[in-house]
mmCIF file with all atom_site columns, C-alpha atoms and ligand atoms in Angstrom:
data_model
loop_
_atom_site.group_PDB
_atom_site.id
_atom_site.type_symbol
_atom_site.label_atom_id
_atom_site.label_alt_id
_atom_site.label_comp_id
_atom_site.label_asym_id
_atom_site.label_entity_id
_atom_site.label_seq_id
_atom_site.pdbx_PDB_ins_code
_atom_site.Cartn_x
_atom_site.Cartn_y
_atom_site.Cartn_z
_atom_site.occupancy
_atom_site.B_iso_or_equiv
_atom_site.pdbx_formal_charge
_atom_site.auth_seq_id
_atom_site.auth_comp_id
_atom_site.auth_asym_id
_atom_site.auth_atom_id
_atom_site.pdbx_PDB_model_num
ATOM   1   C CA . MET A 1 1   ? 105.836 90.611  99.019  1.00 85.00 ? 5   MET A CA 1
ATOM   2   C CA . ASN A 1 2   ? 108.000 93.963  99.580  1.00 90.00 ? 6   ASN A CA 1
ATOM   3   C CA . LEU A 1 3   ? 111.430 93.915  98.053  1.00 97.00 ? 7   LEU A CA 1
ATOM   4   C CA . GLU A 1 4   ? 113.139 96.824  99.484  1.00 96.00 ? 8   GLU A CA 1
ATOM   5   C CA . LYS A 1 5   ? 114.678 95.055  102.495 1.00 96.00 ? 9   LYS A CA 1
ATOM   6   C CA . LEU A 1 6   ? 115.846 92.208  100.135 1.00 98.00 ? 10  LEU A CA 1
ATOM   7   C CA . PHE A 1 7   ? 117.658 94.675  97.620  1.00 98.00 ? 11  PHE A CA 1
ATOM   8   C CA . THR A 1 8   ? 119.158 96.505  100.845 1.00 98.00 ? 12  THR A CA 1
ATOM   9   C CA . MET A 1 9   ? 120.574 93.300  101.972 1.00 98.00 ? 13  MET A CA 1
ATOM   10  C CA . GLN A 1 10  ? 121.687 92.431  98.426  1.00 98.00 ? 14  GLN A CA 1
ATOM   11  C CA . GLU A 1 11  ? 123.029 95.762  97.811  1.00 98.00 ? 15  GLU A CA 1
ATOM   12  C CA . GLU A 1 12  ? 125.265 95.046  101.384 1.00 98.00 ? 16  GLU A CA 1
ATOM   13  C CA . LEU A 1 13  ? 126.439 91.733  99.769  1.00 98.00 ? 17  LEU A CA 1
ATOM   14  C CA . ASP A 1 14  ? 127.449 92.575  96.559  1.00 98.00 ? 18  ASP A CA 1
ATOM   15  C CA . SER A 1 15  ? 129.670 95.326  97.833  1.00 98.00 ? 19  SER A CA 1
ATOM   16  C CA . TYR A 1 16  ? 131.098 93.222  100.269 1.00 98.00 ? 20  TYR A CA 1
ATOM   17  C CA . ILE A 1 17  ? 131.903 90.556  97.604  1.00 98.00 ? 21  ILE A CA 1
ATOM   18  C CA . GLN A 1 18  ? 133.407 92.900  95.406  1.00 97.00 ? 22  GLN A CA 1
ATOM   19  C CA . THR A 1 19  ? 135.464 94.767  97.720  1.00 96.00 ? 23  THR A CA 1
ATOM   20  C CA . ASN A 1 20  ? 136.794 91.338  99.194  1.00 95.00 ? 24  ASN A CA 1
ATOM   21  C CA . ASN A 1 21  ? 137.426 90.235  95.585  1.00 96.00 ? 25  ASN A CA 1
ATOM   22  C CA . GLU A 1 22  ? 139.148 93.690  94.446  1.00 95.00 ? 26  GLU A CA 1
ATOM   23  C CA . VAL A 1 23  ? 136.375 93.792  91.437  1.00 96.00 ? 27  VAL A CA 1
ATOM   24  C CA . ASN A 1 24  ? 135.556 97.172  89.522  1.00 93.00 ? 28  ASN A CA 1
ATOM   25  C CA . GLU A 1 25  ? 134.767 96.231  86.286  1.00 97.00 ? 29  GLU A CA 1
ATOM   26  C CA . ASP A 1 26  ? 130.872 95.783  85.083  1.00 97.00 ? 30  ASP A CA 1
ATOM   27  C CA . LEU A 1 27  ? 129.338 92.689  86.212  1.00 98.00 ? 31  LEU A CA 1
ATOM   28  C CA . PHE A 1 28  ? 125.932 92.947  84.579  1.00 98.00 ? 32  PHE A CA 1
ATOM   29  C CA . GLU A 1 29  ? 126.649 90.259  81.803  1.00 98.00 ? 33  GLU A CA 1
ATOM   30  C CA . LYS A 1 30  ? 128.516 87.867  84.251  1.00 98.00 ? 34  LYS A CA 1
ATOM   31  C CA . LYS A 1 31  ? 125.712 88.081  86.806  1.00 98.00 ? 35  LYS A CA 1
ATOM   32  C CA . GLY A 1 32  ? 123.393 87.688  83.580  1.00 98.00 ? 36  GLY A CA 1
ATOM   33  C CA . LEU A 1 33  ? 125.013 84.302  82.816  1.00 98.00 ? 37  LEU A CA 1
ATOM   34  C CA . ALA A 1 34  ? 125.449 83.673  86.521  1.00 98.00 ? 38  ALA A CA 1
ATOM   35  C CA . LEU A 1 35  ? 121.492 83.686  86.855  1.00 98.00 ? 39  LEU A CA 1
ATOM   36  C CA . ILE A 1 36  ? 121.118 81.493  83.597  1.00 98.00 ? 40  ILE A CA 1
ATOM   37  C CA . VAL A 1 37  ? 123.224 78.903  85.439  1.00 98.00 ? 41  VAL A CA 1
ATOM   38  C CA . GLU A 1 38  ? 121.453 79.481  88.586  1.00 98.00 ? 42  GLU A CA 1
ATOM   39  C CA . LEU A 1 39  ? 117.991 78.589  86.581  1.00 98.00 ? 43  LEU A CA 1
ATOM   40  C CA . ALA A 1 40  ? 119.422 75.584  85.176  1.00 98.00 ? 44  ALA A CA 1
ATOM   41  C CA . GLU A 1 41  ? 120.665 74.093  88.461  1.00 98.00 ? 45  GLU A CA 1
ATOM   42  C CA . LEU A 1 42  ? 117.158 74.600  89.894  1.00 98.00 ? 46  LEU A CA 1
ATOM   43  C CA . ALA A 1 43  ? 115.454 72.700  87.092  1.00 98.00 ? 47  ALA A CA 1
ATOM   44  C CA . ASN A 1 44  ? 117.851 70.201  87.422  1.00 98.00 ? 48  ASN A CA 1
ATOM   45  C CA . GLU A 1 45  ? 117.377 69.793  91.080  1.00 98.00 ? 49  GLU A CA 1
ATOM   46  C CA . THR A 1 46  ? 113.419 69.676  90.182  1.00 98.00 ? 50  THR A CA 1
ATOM   47  C CA . ARG A 1 47  ? 114.424 67.071  87.864  1.00 98.00 ? 51  ARG A CA 1
ATOM   48  C CA . ALA A 1 48  ? 110.958 67.919  86.005  1.00 96.00 ? 52  ALA A CA 1
ATOM   49  C CA . PHE A 1 49  ? 112.256 67.259  82.574  1.00 97.00 ? 53  PHE A CA 1
ATOM   50  C CA . LYS A 1 50  ? 113.959 64.069  83.066  1.00 98.00 ? 54  LYS A CA 1
ATOM   51  C CA . PHE A 1 51  ? 111.476 61.884  81.410  1.00 98.00 ? 55  PHE A CA 1
ATOM   52  C CA . TRP A 1 52  ? 114.263 59.076  80.882  1.00 98.00 ? 56  TRP A CA 1
ATOM   53  C CA . SER A 1 53  ? 114.576 58.834  84.756  1.00 97.00 ? 57  SER A CA 1
ATOM   54  C CA . ALA A 1 54  ? 112.452 57.350  87.308  1.00 96.00 ? 58  ALA A CA 1
ATOM   55  C CA . LYS A 1 55  ? 114.419 59.481  90.076  1.00 97.00 ? 59  LYS A CA 1
ATOM   56  C CA . GLY A 1 56  ? 112.211 61.629  91.886  1.00 96.00 ? 60  GLY A CA 1
ATOM   57  C CA . PRO A 1 57  ? 113.352 65.634  92.855  1.00 97.00 ? 61  PRO A CA 1
ATOM   58  C CA . SER A 1 58  ? 115.793 66.590  95.330  1.00 98.00 ? 62  SER A CA 1
ATOM   59  C CA . GLU A 1 59  ? 114.683 67.257  98.654  1.00 98.00 ? 63  GLU A CA 1
ATOM   60  C CA . ARG A 1 60  ? 112.477 70.715  99.220  1.00 98.00 ? 64  ARG A CA 1
ATOM   61  C CA . GLU A 1 61  ? 115.440 72.435  101.239 1.00 98.00 ? 65  GLU A CA 1
ATOM   62  C CA . VAL A 1 62  ? 117.950 71.656  98.221  1.00 98.00 ? 66  VAL A CA 1
ATOM   63  C CA . ILE A 1 63  ? 115.386 72.995  95.957  1.00 98.00 ? 67  ILE A CA 1
ATOM   64  C CA . LEU A 1 64  ? 114.588 76.341  97.792  1.00 98.00 ? 68  LEU A CA 1
ATOM   65  C CA . GLU A 1 65  ? 118.331 77.009  98.353  1.00 98.00 ? 69  GLU A CA 1
ATOM   66  C CA . GLU A 1 66  ? 118.887 76.826  94.507  1.00 98.00 ? 70  GLU A CA 1
ATOM   67  C CA . TYR A 1 67  ? 115.703 78.875  93.967  1.00 98.00 ? 71  TYR A CA 1
ATOM   68  C CA . VAL A 1 68  ? 117.208 81.495  96.440  1.00 98.00 ? 72  VAL A CA 1
ATOM   69  C CA . ASP A 1 69  ? 120.460 81.721  94.595  1.00 98.00 ? 73  ASP A CA 1
ATOM   70  C CA . SER A 1 70  ? 118.146 83.078  91.517  1.00 98.00 ? 74  SER A CA 1
ATOM   71  C CA . ILE A 1 71  ? 116.851 85.271  93.569  1.00 98.00 ? 75  ILE A CA 1
ATOM   72  C CA . HIS A 1 72  ? 120.290 86.783  94.540  1.00 98.00 ? 76  HIS A CA 1
ATOM   73  C CA . PHE A 1 73  ? 121.265 87.319  90.925  1.00 98.00 ? 77  PHE A CA 1
ATOM   74  C CA . LEU A 1 74  ? 117.933 88.797  90.132  1.00 98.00 ? 78  LEU A CA 1
ATOM   75  C CA . LEU A 1 75  ? 118.285 91.196  92.597  1.00 98.00 ? 79  LEU A CA 1
ATOM   76  C CA . SER A 1 76  ? 121.986 91.801  91.568  1.00 98.00 ? 80  SER A CA 1
ATOM   77  C CA . LEU A 1 77  ? 121.023 92.662  88.168  1.00 98.00 ? 81  LEU A CA 1
ATOM   78  C CA . GLY A 1 78  ? 118.463 94.938  89.461  1.00 98.00 ? 82  GLY A CA 1
ATOM   79  C CA . ILE A 1 79  ? 120.716 96.986  91.369  1.00 98.00 ? 83  ILE A CA 1
ATOM   80  C CA . GLU A 1 80  ? 123.428 96.926  88.527  1.00 98.00 ? 84  GLU A CA 1
ATOM   81  C CA . LYS A 1 81  ? 120.744 98.773  86.060  1.00 98.00 ? 85  LYS A CA 1
ATOM   82  C CA . ASP A 1 82  ? 119.064 101.010 88.972  1.00 98.00 ? 86  ASP A CA 1
ATOM   83  C CA . LEU A 1 83  ? 115.727 98.886  88.666  1.00 98.00 ? 87  LEU A CA 1
ATOM   84  C CA . ASN A 1 84  ? 115.995 98.443  92.745  1.00 97.00 ? 88  ASN A CA 1
ATOM   85  C CA . MET A 1 85  ? 113.156 101.115 93.215  1.00 96.00 ? 89  MET A CA 1
ATOM   86  C CA . LEU A 1 86  ? 111.060 97.747  92.358  1.00 97.00 ? 90  LEU A CA 1
ATOM   87  C CA . ASN A 1 87  ? 108.628 97.576  95.549  1.00 95.00 ? 91  ASN A CA 1
ATOM   88  C CA . GLU A 1 88  ? 106.522 94.804  95.085  1.00 97.00 ? 92  GLU A CA 1
ATOM   89  C CA . TRP A 1 89  ? 107.111 91.422  93.630  1.00 98.00 ? 93  TRP A CA 1
ATOM   90  C CA . PRO A 1 90  ? 105.047 91.735  90.530  1.00 97.00 ? 94  PRO A CA 1
ATOM   91  C CA . ASP A 1 91  ? 102.230 89.077  90.111  1.00 97.00 ? 95  ASP A CA 1
ATOM   92  C CA . PRO A 1 92  ? 103.311 85.843  89.137  1.00 98.00 ? 96  PRO A CA 1
ATOM   93  C CA . LEU A 1 93  ? 102.526 84.506  85.424  1.00 98.00 ? 97  LEU A CA 1
ATOM   94  C CA . SER A 1 94  ? 100.068 82.021  85.562  1.00 96.00 ? 98  SER A CA 1
ATOM   95  C CA . GLU A 1 95  ? 101.525 78.752  84.495  1.00 94.00 ? 99  GLU A CA 1
ATOM   96  C CA . GLN A 1 96  ? 101.423 75.160  85.788  1.00 94.00 ? 100 GLN A CA 1
ATOM   97  C CA . ASP A 1 97  ? 104.092 73.186  83.922  1.00 97.00 ? 101 ASP A CA 1
ATOM   98  C CA . LEU A 1 98  ? 107.781 73.279  85.078  1.00 97.00 ? 102 LEU A CA 1
ATOM   99  C CA . THR A 1 99  ? 109.243 72.783  82.041  1.00 98.00 ? 103 THR A CA 1
ATOM   100 C CA . ALA A 1 100 ? 107.132 75.484  80.094  1.00 98.00 ? 104 ALA A CA 1
ATOM   101 C CA . ILE A 1 101 ? 107.872 78.003  82.843  1.00 98.00 ? 105 ILE A CA 1
ATOM   102 C CA . PHE A 1 102 ? 111.695 77.260  83.098  1.00 98.00 ? 106 PHE A CA 1
ATOM   103 C CA . LEU A 1 103 ? 112.063 77.736  79.244  1.00 98.00 ? 107 LEU A CA 1
ATOM   104 C CA . LYS A 1 104 ? 110.117 80.843  79.539  1.00 98.00 ? 108 LYS A CA 1
ATOM   105 C CA . THR A 1 105 ? 111.883 82.207  82.369  1.00 98.00 ? 109 THR A CA 1
ATOM   106 C CA . ASN A 1 106 ? 115.393 81.597  80.443  1.00 98.00 ? 110 ASN A CA 1
ATOM   107 C CA . LYS A 1 107 ? 113.678 83.417  77.587  1.00 98.00 ? 111 LYS A CA 1
ATOM   108 C CA . SER A 1 108 ? 112.859 86.504  79.939  1.00 98.00 ? 112 SER A CA 1
ATOM   109 C CA . ILE A 1 109 ? 116.140 86.667  81.344  1.00 98.00 ? 113 ILE A CA 1
ATOM   110 C CA . LEU A 1 110 ? 118.105 86.987  77.713  1.00 98.00 ? 114 LEU A CA 1
ATOM   111 C CA . ASN A 1 111 ? 115.263 89.555  77.103  1.00 98.00 ? 115 ASN A CA 1
ATOM   112 C CA . PHE A 1 112 ? 116.274 91.814  79.831  1.00 98.00 ? 116 PHE A CA 1
ATOM   113 C CA . MET A 1 113 ? 119.555 91.475  79.308  1.00 98.00 ? 117 MET A CA 1
ATOM   114 C CA . GLU A 1 114 ? 119.164 92.905  75.915  1.00 98.00 ? 118 GLU A CA 1
ATOM   115 C CA . LYS A 1 115 ? 116.764 95.346  77.018  1.00 97.00 ? 119 LYS A CA 1
ATOM   116 C CA . HIS A 1 116 ? 117.069 96.468  80.368  1.00 94.00 ? 120 HIS A CA 1
ATOM   117 C CA . SER A 1 117 ? 113.811 97.987  81.138  1.00 98.00 ? 121 SER A CA 1
ATOM   118 C CA . MET A 1 118 ? 111.369 98.054  84.435  1.00 98.00 ? 122 MET A CA 1
ATOM   119 C CA . SER A 1 119 ? 108.909 96.161  82.208  1.00 98.00 ? 123 SER A CA 1
ATOM   120 C CA . THR A 1 120 ? 111.380 93.191  81.324  1.00 98.00 ? 124 THR A CA 1
ATOM   121 C CA . TYR A 1 121 ? 112.976 93.061  84.565  1.00 98.00 ? 125 TYR A CA 1
ATOM   122 C CA . GLN A 1 122 ? 109.643 92.701  85.969  1.00 98.00 ? 126 GLN A CA 1
ATOM   123 C CA . THR A 1 123 ? 108.520 89.924  83.623  1.00 98.00 ? 127 THR A CA 1
ATOM   124 C CA . VAL A 1 124 ? 111.923 87.703  85.190  1.00 98.00 ? 128 VAL A CA 1
ATOM   125 C CA . TRP A 1 125 ? 109.925 88.512  88.507  1.00 98.00 ? 129 TRP A CA 1
ATOM   126 C CA . SER A 1 126 ? 106.658 87.106  87.170  1.00 98.00 ? 130 SER A CA 1
ATOM   127 C CA . CYS A 1 127 ? 108.292 83.851  85.753  1.00 98.00 ? 131 CYS A CA 1
ATOM   128 C CA . TYR A 1 128 ? 110.091 83.281  89.193  1.00 98.00 ? 132 TYR A CA 1
ATOM   129 C CA . GLY A 1 129 ? 106.888 83.709  91.256  1.00 98.00 ? 133 GLY A CA 1
ATOM   130 C CA . ALA A 1 130 ? 105.133 81.165  88.714  1.00 98.00 ? 134 ALA A CA 1
ATOM   131 C CA . ILE A 1 131 ? 108.132 78.916  89.729  1.00 98.00 ? 135 ILE A CA 1
ATOM   132 C CA . ALA A 1 132 ? 107.660 79.559  93.263  1.00 98.00 ? 136 ALA A CA 1
ATOM   133 C CA . ASP A 1 133 ? 103.861 78.674  92.744  1.00 98.00 ? 137 ASP A CA 1
ATOM   134 C CA . ILE A 1 134 ? 104.325 75.479  91.347  1.00 98.00 ? 138 ILE A CA 1
ATOM   135 C CA . LEU A 1 135 ? 106.976 74.437  93.828  1.00 98.00 ? 139 LEU A CA 1
ATOM   136 C CA . GLY A 1 136 ? 104.596 75.430  96.562  1.00 98.00 ? 140 GLY A CA 1
ATOM   137 C CA . PHE A 1 137 ? 107.049 78.136  97.838  1.00 98.00 ? 141 PHE A CA 1
ATOM   138 C CA . THR A 1 138 ? 105.568 80.714  100.067 1.00 97.00 ? 142 THR A CA 1
ATOM   139 C CA . TYR A 1 139 ? 106.993 84.320  99.790  1.00 96.00 ? 143 TYR A CA 1
ATOM   140 C CA . GLU A 1 140 ? 107.743 83.831  103.619 1.00 97.00 ? 144 GLU A CA 1
ATOM   141 C CA . GLU A 1 141 ? 109.421 80.839  102.965 1.00 98.00 ? 145 GLU A CA 1
ATOM   142 C CA . VAL A 1 142 ? 111.590 82.542  100.135 1.00 98.00 ? 146 VAL A CA 1
ATOM   143 C CA . LEU A 1 143 ? 112.234 85.439  102.308 1.00 97.00 ? 147 LEU A CA 1
ATOM   144 C CA . GLU A 1 144 ? 113.574 83.053  105.051 1.00 98.00 ? 148 GLU A CA 1
ATOM   145 C CA . ALA A 1 145 ? 115.623 80.943  102.678 1.00 98.00 ? 149 ALA A CA 1
ATOM   146 C CA . TYR A 1 146 ? 116.894 84.231  101.275 1.00 98.00 ? 150 TYR A CA 1
ATOM   147 C CA . VAL A 1 147 ? 118.403 85.790  104.311 1.00 98.00 ? 151 VAL A CA 1
ATOM   148 C CA . ALA A 1 148 ? 119.746 82.107  105.729 1.00 98.00 ? 152 ALA A CA 1
ATOM   149 C CA . LYS A 1 149 ? 121.446 82.256  101.995 1.00 98.00 ? 153 LYS A CA 1
ATOM   150 C CA . ASN A 1 150 ? 122.507 85.873  102.225 1.00 98.00 ? 154 ASN A CA 1
ATOM   151 C CA . GLN A 1 151 ? 124.441 84.673  105.498 1.00 98.00 ? 155 GLN A CA 1
ATOM   152 C CA . LYS A 1 152 ? 126.243 81.857  103.988 1.00 98.00 ? 156 LYS A CA 1
ATOM   153 C CA . ASN A 1 153 ? 127.433 83.869  100.902 1.00 98.00 ? 157 ASN A CA 1
ATOM   154 C CA . TYR A 1 154 ? 129.314 86.167  103.528 1.00 97.00 ? 158 TYR A CA 1
ATOM   155 C CA . ASP A 1 155 ? 130.436 82.889  105.851 1.00 97.00 ? 159 ASP A CA 1
ATOM   156 C CA . ARG A 1 156 ? 131.957 81.702  102.270 1.00 96.00 ? 160 ARG A CA 1
ATOM   157 C CA . GLN A 1 157 ? 133.557 84.761  101.797 1.00 94.00 ? 161 GLN A CA 1
ATOM   158 C CA . LYS A 1 158 ? 135.391 84.793  104.873 1.00 93.00 ? 162 LYS A CA 1
ATOM   159 C CA . ASP A 1 159 ? 136.418 81.002  104.418 1.00 93.00 ? 163 ASP A CA 1
ATOM   160 C CA . GLY A 1 160 ? 138.190 82.210  101.329 1.00 88.00 ? 164 GLY A CA 1
ATOM   161 C CA . TYR A 1 161 ? 135.392 80.534  98.969  1.00 81.00 ? 165 TYR A CA 1
HETATM 162 O O1 . UMP B 2 .   ? 128.133 89.394  93.293  1.00 85.37 ? 207 UMP B O1 1
HETATM 163 C C1 . UMP B 2 .   ? 127.507 88.329  93.719  1.00 85.37 ? 207 UMP B C1 1
HETATM 164 C C2 . UMP B 2 .   ? 128.130 87.147  93.589  1.00 85.37 ? 207 UMP B C2 1
HETATM 165 C C3 . UMP B 2 .   ? 127.504 86.098  93.946  1.00 85.37 ? 207 UMP B C3 1
HETATM 166 N N1 . UMP B 2 .   ? 126.570 85.875  95.030  1.00 85.37 ? 207 UMP B N1 1
HETATM 167 C C4 . UMP B 2 .   ? 125.986 84.811  95.386  1.00 85.37 ? 207 UMP B C4 1
HETATM 168 C C5 . UMP B 2 .   ? 124.425 84.403  95.057  1.00 85.37 ? 207 UMP B C5 1
HETATM 169 C C6 . UMP B 2 .   ? 124.551 82.897  95.002  1.00 85.37 ? 207 UMP B C6 1
HETATM 170 O O2 . UMP B 2 .   ? 123.487 82.763  96.581  1.00 85.37 ? 207 UMP B O2 1
HETATM 171 C C7 . UMP B 2 .   ? 126.042 82.616  95.389  1.00 85.37 ? 207 UMP B C7 1
HETATM 172 C C8 . UMP B 2 .   ? 126.288 81.698  94.173  1.00 85.37 ? 207 UMP B C8 1
HETATM 173 O O3 . UMP B 2 .   ? 127.445 80.763  94.207  1.00 85.37 ? 207 UMP B O3 1
HETATM 174 P P1 . UMP B 2 .   ? 127.607 79.725  93.667  1.00 85.37 ? 207 UMP B P1 1
HETATM 175 O O4 . UMP B 2 .   ? 127.645 78.513  94.648  1.00 85.37 ? 207 UMP B O4 1
HETATM 176 O O5 . UMP B 2 .   ? 127.200 79.380  92.253  1.00 85.37 ? 207 UMP B O5 1
HETATM 177 O O6 . UMP B 2 .   ? 129.035 79.596  93.222  1.00 85.37 ? 207 UMP B O6 1
HETATM 178 O O7 . UMP B 2 .   ? 126.652 83.537  95.340  1.00 85.37 ? 207 UMP B O7 1
HETATM 179 C C9 . UMP B 2 .   ? 125.730 87.116  95.126  1.00 85.37 ? 207 UMP B C9 1
HETATM 180 O O8 . UMP B 2 .   ? 124.874 87.459  95.996  1.00 85.37 ? 207 UMP B O8 1
HETATM 181 N N2 . UMP B 2 .   ? 126.473 88.495  94.576  1.00 85.37 ? 207 UMP B N2 1
#
């Protein structure tokens, strides 16, 4: 999937949020932590690791919204480090197990935060690609859900979130 439109939309949303909240500091670390938190929220909604519970995963729409929350922060981190020339979503890792991919993704985010190169950034995208594959999300669905959540984020700012 071409990422150009998403980077542009994210850049606009980020500047709106920063202006609205009068923030001028370097936000890389906070956004990095935000991505790790979003990844955990996503894992929690899938309940993939909850061997002690009989309850199934949340509804697909709920999981998809959590997924695109991560995509927001992933784009935003790339913008912070001038890596938004990444045009195409890198090929997904081949991984079938949700627990394994969540752990790999977590590691890839920490690795990117330590060494922010295009290569470590692409690995995070490949991990998220694998998560989408396992969850059965198409690029079209992800794009549509991203656009909807991006708008919701503006609305929340206007409502004094
Ligand atoms: O600089 C920012 C800060 C927040 N968000 C978006 C990403 C997620 O969609 C949402 C997370 O908000 P919480 O629901 O976790 O508060 O905010 C951004 O896009 N850019």
